[in-house]
Amino acid sequence: MPEDKNADMVTITRLRLEELEADREWLSWLEAAGVDNWEGFSHAQEMRDES
């Protein structure tokens, strides 16, 4: 079977996994609330792109 680069395995702590899951859940709530229409959203994107 050919190796799928997207199926690479990594190891993280359970605590880090829980943090990532909580962050993803919070992001989902923000998106549902329309955060992409927030006046600071484009500024945050620029900050991310510059980092």
Short mmCIF file of N, CA and C in Angstrom, two decimals:
data_model
loop_
_atom_site.label_atom_id
_atom_site.label_comp_id
_atom_site.label_asym_id
_atom_site.label_seq_id
_atom_site.Cartn_x
_atom_site.Cartn_y
_atom_site.Cartn_z
N MET A 1 0.85 -1.18 0.00
CA MET A 1 0.00 0.00 0.00
C MET A 1 0.89 1.24 0.00
N PRO A 2 0.63 2.24 -0.87
CA PRO A 2 1.46 3.44 -0.90
C PRO A 2 1.31 4.25 0.39
N GLU A 3 2.41 4.86 0.78
CA GLU A 3 2.40 5.66 2.00
C GLU A 3 1.65 6.96 1.75
N ASP A 4 0.72 7.28 2.63
CA ASP A 4 -0.06 8.52 2.56
C ASP A 4 0.58 9.53 3.50
N LYS A 5 1.13 10.61 2.95
CA LYS A 5 1.80 11.61 3.78
C LYS A 5 0.84 12.23 4.80
N ASN A 6 -0.46 12.26 4.51
CA ASN A 6 -1.43 12.82 5.43
C ASN A 6 -1.75 11.88 6.58
N ALA A 7 -1.26 10.65 6.52
CA ALA A 7 -1.54 9.67 7.57
C ALA A 7 -0.35 9.50 8.51
N ASP A 8 0.65 10.38 8.44
CA ASP A 8 1.79 10.30 9.34
C ASP A 8 1.30 10.36 10.79
N MET A 9 1.94 9.60 11.65
CA MET A 9 1.58 9.56 13.06
C MET A 9 2.51 10.48 13.85
N VAL A 10 1.95 11.12 14.86
CA VAL A 10 2.73 11.93 15.79
C VAL A 10 2.31 11.56 17.20
N THR A 11 3.14 11.90 18.16
CA THR A 11 2.83 11.64 19.56
C THR A 11 2.77 12.96 20.30
N ILE A 12 1.66 13.18 21.01
CA ILE A 12 1.51 14.35 21.86
C ILE A 12 0.96 13.90 23.20
N THR A 13 1.08 14.75 24.19
CA THR A 13 0.54 14.40 25.50
C THR A 13 -0.98 14.51 25.48
N ARG A 14 -1.62 13.80 26.39
CA ARG A 14 -3.07 13.88 26.51
C ARG A 14 -3.49 15.31 26.83
N LEU A 15 -2.72 16.00 27.67
CA LEU A 15 -3.03 17.38 28.01
C LEU A 15 -3.04 18.26 26.76
N ARG A 16 -2.03 18.10 25.91
CA ARG A 16 -1.96 18.90 24.68
C ARG A 16 -3.13 18.58 23.76
N LEU A 17 -3.49 17.31 23.67
CA LEU A 17 -4.64 16.91 22.86
C LEU A 17 -5.91 17.58 23.37
N GLU A 18 -6.09 17.58 24.68
CA GLU A 18 -7.27 18.21 25.27
C GLU A 18 -7.28 19.71 25.00
N GLU A 19 -6.11 20.35 25.06
CA GLU A 19 -6.02 21.78 24.75
C GLU A 19 -6.41 22.05 23.30
N LEU A 20 -5.90 21.24 22.39
CA LEU A 20 -6.21 21.41 20.97
C LEU A 20 -7.70 21.20 20.71
N GLU A 21 -8.28 20.20 21.35
CA GLU A 21 -9.71 19.95 21.18
C GLU A 21 -10.54 21.10 21.73
N ALA A 22 -10.15 21.64 22.88
CA ALA A 22 -10.87 22.77 23.46
C ALA A 22 -10.75 24.01 22.58
N ASP A 23 -9.55 24.25 22.04
CA ASP A 23 -9.35 25.38 21.14
C ASP A 23 -10.21 25.24 19.89
N ARG A 24 -10.27 24.04 19.35
CA ARG A 24 -11.08 23.80 18.14
C ARG A 24 -12.56 24.00 18.42
N GLU A 25 -13.01 23.55 19.59
CA GLU A 25 -14.41 23.74 19.96
C GLU A 25 -14.72 25.23 20.10
N TRP A 26 -13.83 25.98 20.76
CA TRP A 26 -14.02 27.42 20.94
C TRP A 26 -14.04 28.12 19.57
N LEU A 27 -13.15 27.74 18.67
CA LEU A 27 -13.14 28.32 17.33
C LEU A 27 -14.46 28.05 16.61
N SER A 28 -15.00 26.87 16.77
CA SER A 28 -16.28 26.55 16.15
C SER A 28 -17.39 27.46 16.67
N TRP A 29 -17.39 27.72 17.97
CA TRP A 29 -18.38 28.63 18.55
C TRP A 29 -18.19 30.05 18.02
N LEU A 30 -16.94 30.50 17.94
CA LEU A 30 -16.68 31.84 17.41
C LEU A 30 -17.15 31.96 15.96
N GLU A 31 -16.86 30.95 15.15
CA GLU A 31 -17.28 30.98 13.75
C GLU A 31 -18.80 30.99 13.66
N ALA A 32 -19.47 30.22 14.49
CA ALA A 32 -20.94 30.18 14.49
C ALA A 32 -21.53 31.53 14.89
N ALA A 33 -20.79 32.27 15.72
CA ALA A 33 -21.25 33.58 16.17
C ALA A 33 -20.90 34.69 15.18
N GLY A 34 -20.21 34.34 14.10
CA GLY A 34 -19.89 35.33 13.07
C GLY A 34 -18.61 36.09 13.30
N VAL A 35 -17.63 35.49 13.97
CA VAL A 35 -16.39 36.19 14.25
C VAL A 35 -15.70 36.68 12.98
N ASP A 36 -15.96 36.01 11.85
CA ASP A 36 -15.34 36.46 10.60
C ASP A 36 -15.88 37.81 10.15
N ASN A 37 -16.96 38.28 10.76
CA ASN A 37 -17.49 39.61 10.47
C ASN A 37 -17.01 40.65 11.48
N TRP A 38 -16.24 40.23 12.45
CA TRP A 38 -15.70 41.10 13.49
C TRP A 38 -14.71 42.06 12.86
N GLU A 39 -14.71 43.31 13.29
CA GLU A 39 -13.86 44.33 12.68
C GLU A 39 -12.38 44.03 12.85
N GLY A 40 -11.98 43.31 13.89
CA GLY A 40 -10.57 42.99 14.09
C GLY A 40 -10.11 41.70 13.41
N PHE A 41 -11.02 41.01 12.74
CA PHE A 41 -10.69 39.72 12.13
C PHE A 41 -9.59 39.84 11.09
N SER A 42 -9.69 40.82 10.20
CA SER A 42 -8.67 40.97 9.15
C SER A 42 -7.33 41.36 9.76
N HIS A 43 -7.35 42.15 10.84
CA HIS A 43 -6.10 42.50 11.52
C HIS A 43 -5.45 41.25 12.11
N ALA A 44 -6.25 40.38 12.70
CA ALA A 44 -5.72 39.13 13.25
C ALA A 44 -5.12 38.26 12.14
N GLN A 45 -5.76 38.23 10.98
CA GLN A 45 -5.22 37.46 9.85
C GLN A 45 -3.88 38.04 9.41
N GLU A 46 -3.78 39.36 9.35
CA GLU A 46 -2.51 40.00 8.97
C GLU A 46 -1.41 39.66 9.97
N MET A 47 -1.73 39.70 11.26
CA MET A 47 -0.75 39.35 12.29
C MET A 47 -0.28 37.92 12.11
N ARG A 48 -1.21 37.01 11.83
CA ARG A 48 -0.86 35.60 11.61
C ARG A 48 0.05 35.46 10.40
N ASP A 49 -0.30 36.14 9.32
CA ASP A 49 0.47 36.03 8.08
C ASP A 49 1.88 36.59 8.23
N GLU A 50 2.06 37.58 9.10
CA GLU A 50 3.37 38.20 9.30
C GLU A 50 4.25 37.39 10.25
N SER A 51 3.67 36.48 10.99
CA SER A 51 4.47 35.72 11.97
C SER A 51 5.19 34.57 11.33
#
